[in-house]
Amino acid sequence: MKAKQGVVDFLNDILTNELTAINQYFVQAKMCENWGYERLHHKLRDLSTDEMKDAEHLVEHILYLEGVPNLQRLGTVQVGENVQEHLQLALDLERNQVSTLTQAIAHCARVEDFTTRNILEEMVRDEEGHVNWVETQLEAIKQIGLEHYLSEQLRD
Amino acid sequence: MYVCLCKGLTEADVQRLGRLGSTAPEVLITVLGLDEDDCCGRCARNIDRLVDLATGQRTRIAPKPVA
């Protein structure tokens, strides 16, 4: 099925963000594993996997719309030097993705591509869940202190 | 945070170079090796951020800590 004007470009922008997120979460997960934070390691690795599933869905949908999925392009993979920086950079990444998704959803409504819009709405719900998780972690650090928070991350 | 993954450079590395006098964009690119083949060049595209770090105009690139 041929895509409506601008839809594939938006899908590719979202795909770029997803591909960036897969790598960013993966390296953050592995750094946390290396530091002994098993709990965070698993959570971040799961987030990486979530983003990969989204990427798969996007690639399939771009092909369905007879577009070319751009797997070449990658955003800046932002890597922190400690857990707190990782979380703040994750928040940056997720907020950016939510904003791109919201614009894309509005565009799909304008050009009346409701199938794509539905897919993206499901995706933005997941991403908002991720934003919420990161915000909760940062708030917990604020309330109980970094050391207490980190000691809770040592065991899964 | 890491400012260049290809070279494994952190904010502190750039600040250290800045204190030693490397603050001009082209100097930073050469000294840090951002124009070499094993660097993808993405960090050099935002060289102004590194210049700000080196000159001390900003103390960090990473978002501000919440706690």
Coordinates of C-alpha atoms in Angstrom, one line a residue, chain A residues 10-112:
Chain A
F10 CA 8.2 10.3 10.2
L11 CA 8.4 6.5 10.5
N12 CA 12.1 6.6 9.6
D13 CA 12.7 9.4 12.1
I14 CA 11.1 7.2 14.8
L15 CA 13.1 4.2 13.6
T16 CA 16.3 6.2 14.0
N17 CA 15.4 7.0 17.6
E18 CA 14.5 3.4 18.3
L19 CA 17.8 2.1 16.8
T20 CA 19.7 4.7 18.9
A21 CA 17.7 3.6 22.0
I22 CA 18.5 -0.1 21.4
N23 CA 22.2 0.7 21.5
Q24 CA 22.1 3.2 24.3
Y25 CA 20.2 0.9 26.7
F26 CA 22.3 -2.0 25.7
V27 CA 25.6 -0.4 26.5
Q28 CA 24.1 1.1 29.7
A29 CA 22.8 -2.3 30.7
K30 CA 26.2 -3.9 30.2
M31 CA 28.0 -1.2 32.1
C32 CA 25.6 -1.7 35.0
E33 CA 26.3 -5.4 34.9
N34 CA 30.0 -4.7 35.0
W35 CA 29.5 -2.5 38.1
G36 CA 27.5 -5.3 39.8
Y37 CA 24.0 -3.6 39.5
E38 CA 22.2 -6.8 38.5
R39 CA 18.7 -5.3 38.9
L40 CA 19.4 -2.3 36.7
H41 CA 21.2 -4.5 34.2
H42 CA 18.1 -6.6 33.6
K43 CA 15.8 -3.7 33.5
L44 CA 17.9 -1.7 31.0
R45 CA 18.4 -4.9 28.9
D46 CA 14.6 -5.4 28.8
L47 CA 14.2 -1.8 27.7
S48 CA 16.7 -2.4 24.9
T49 CA 14.7 -5.4 23.8
D50 CA 11.4 -3.4 23.9
E51 CA 12.9 -0.9 21.6
M52 CA 14.1 -3.6 19.3
K53 CA 10.6 -5.0 19.0
D54 CA 9.4 -1.5 18.2
A55 CA 12.1 -1.2 15.5
E56 CA 10.9 -4.5 14.0
H57 CA 7.4 -3.3 13.9
L58 CA 8.4 0.0 12.3
V59 CA 10.5 -1.7 9.6
E60 CA 7.7 -4.1 8.7
H61 CA 5.2 -1.2 8.5
I62 CA 7.5 1.0 6.4
L63 CA 7.9 -1.9 3.9
Y64 CA 4.2 -2.4 3.9
L65 CA 3.8 1.2 3.0
E66 CA 6.3 0.6 0.1
G67 CA 9.0 2.8 1.7
V68 CA 12.6 2.1 2.4
P69 CA 13.4 1.5 6.1
N70 CA 16.6 3.5 6.9
L71 CA 18.7 1.3 9.2
Q72 CA 21.8 3.2 8.3
R73 CA 21.0 6.3 10.3
L74 CA 21.7 6.4 14.0
G75 CA 21.4 9.3 16.5
T76 CA 24.0 10.1 19.2
V77 CA 24.3 7.2 21.6
Q78 CA 24.6 9.0 24.9
V79 CA 26.6 7.1 27.5
G80 CA 27.0 8.2 31.1
E81 CA 29.9 7.5 33.4
N82 CA 27.7 6.5 36.3
V83 CA 24.2 5.2 37.0
Q84 CA 22.7 8.6 37.6
E85 CA 24.0 10.0 34.3
H86 CA 22.7 6.9 32.5
L87 CA 19.2 7.5 33.9
Q88 CA 19.2 11.2 33.0
L89 CA 20.4 10.5 29.5
A90 CA 17.7 7.8 29.2
L91 CA 15.1 10.4 30.2
D92 CA 16.5 12.7 27.5
L93 CA 16.2 9.9 24.9
E94 CA 12.6 8.9 25.9
R95 CA 11.3 12.5 26.0
N96 CA 12.7 13.1 22.6
Q97 CA 11.1 9.9 21.3
V98 CA 7.7 10.8 22.8
S99 CA 7.8 14.2 21.2
T100 CA 8.6 12.8 17.7
L101 CA 5.9 10.2 18.1
T102 CA 3.3 12.8 19.1
Q103 CA 4.2 14.9 16.1
A104 CA 3.9 11.8 13.9
I105 CA 0.6 10.9 15.3
A106 CA -0.8 14.4 14.6
H107 CA 0.6 14.2 11.1
C108 CA -1.1 10.8 10.5
A109 CA -4.4 12.2 11.6
R110 CA -4.0 15.2 9.2
V111 CA -3.3 12.9 6.2
E112 CA -5.9 10.4 7.4

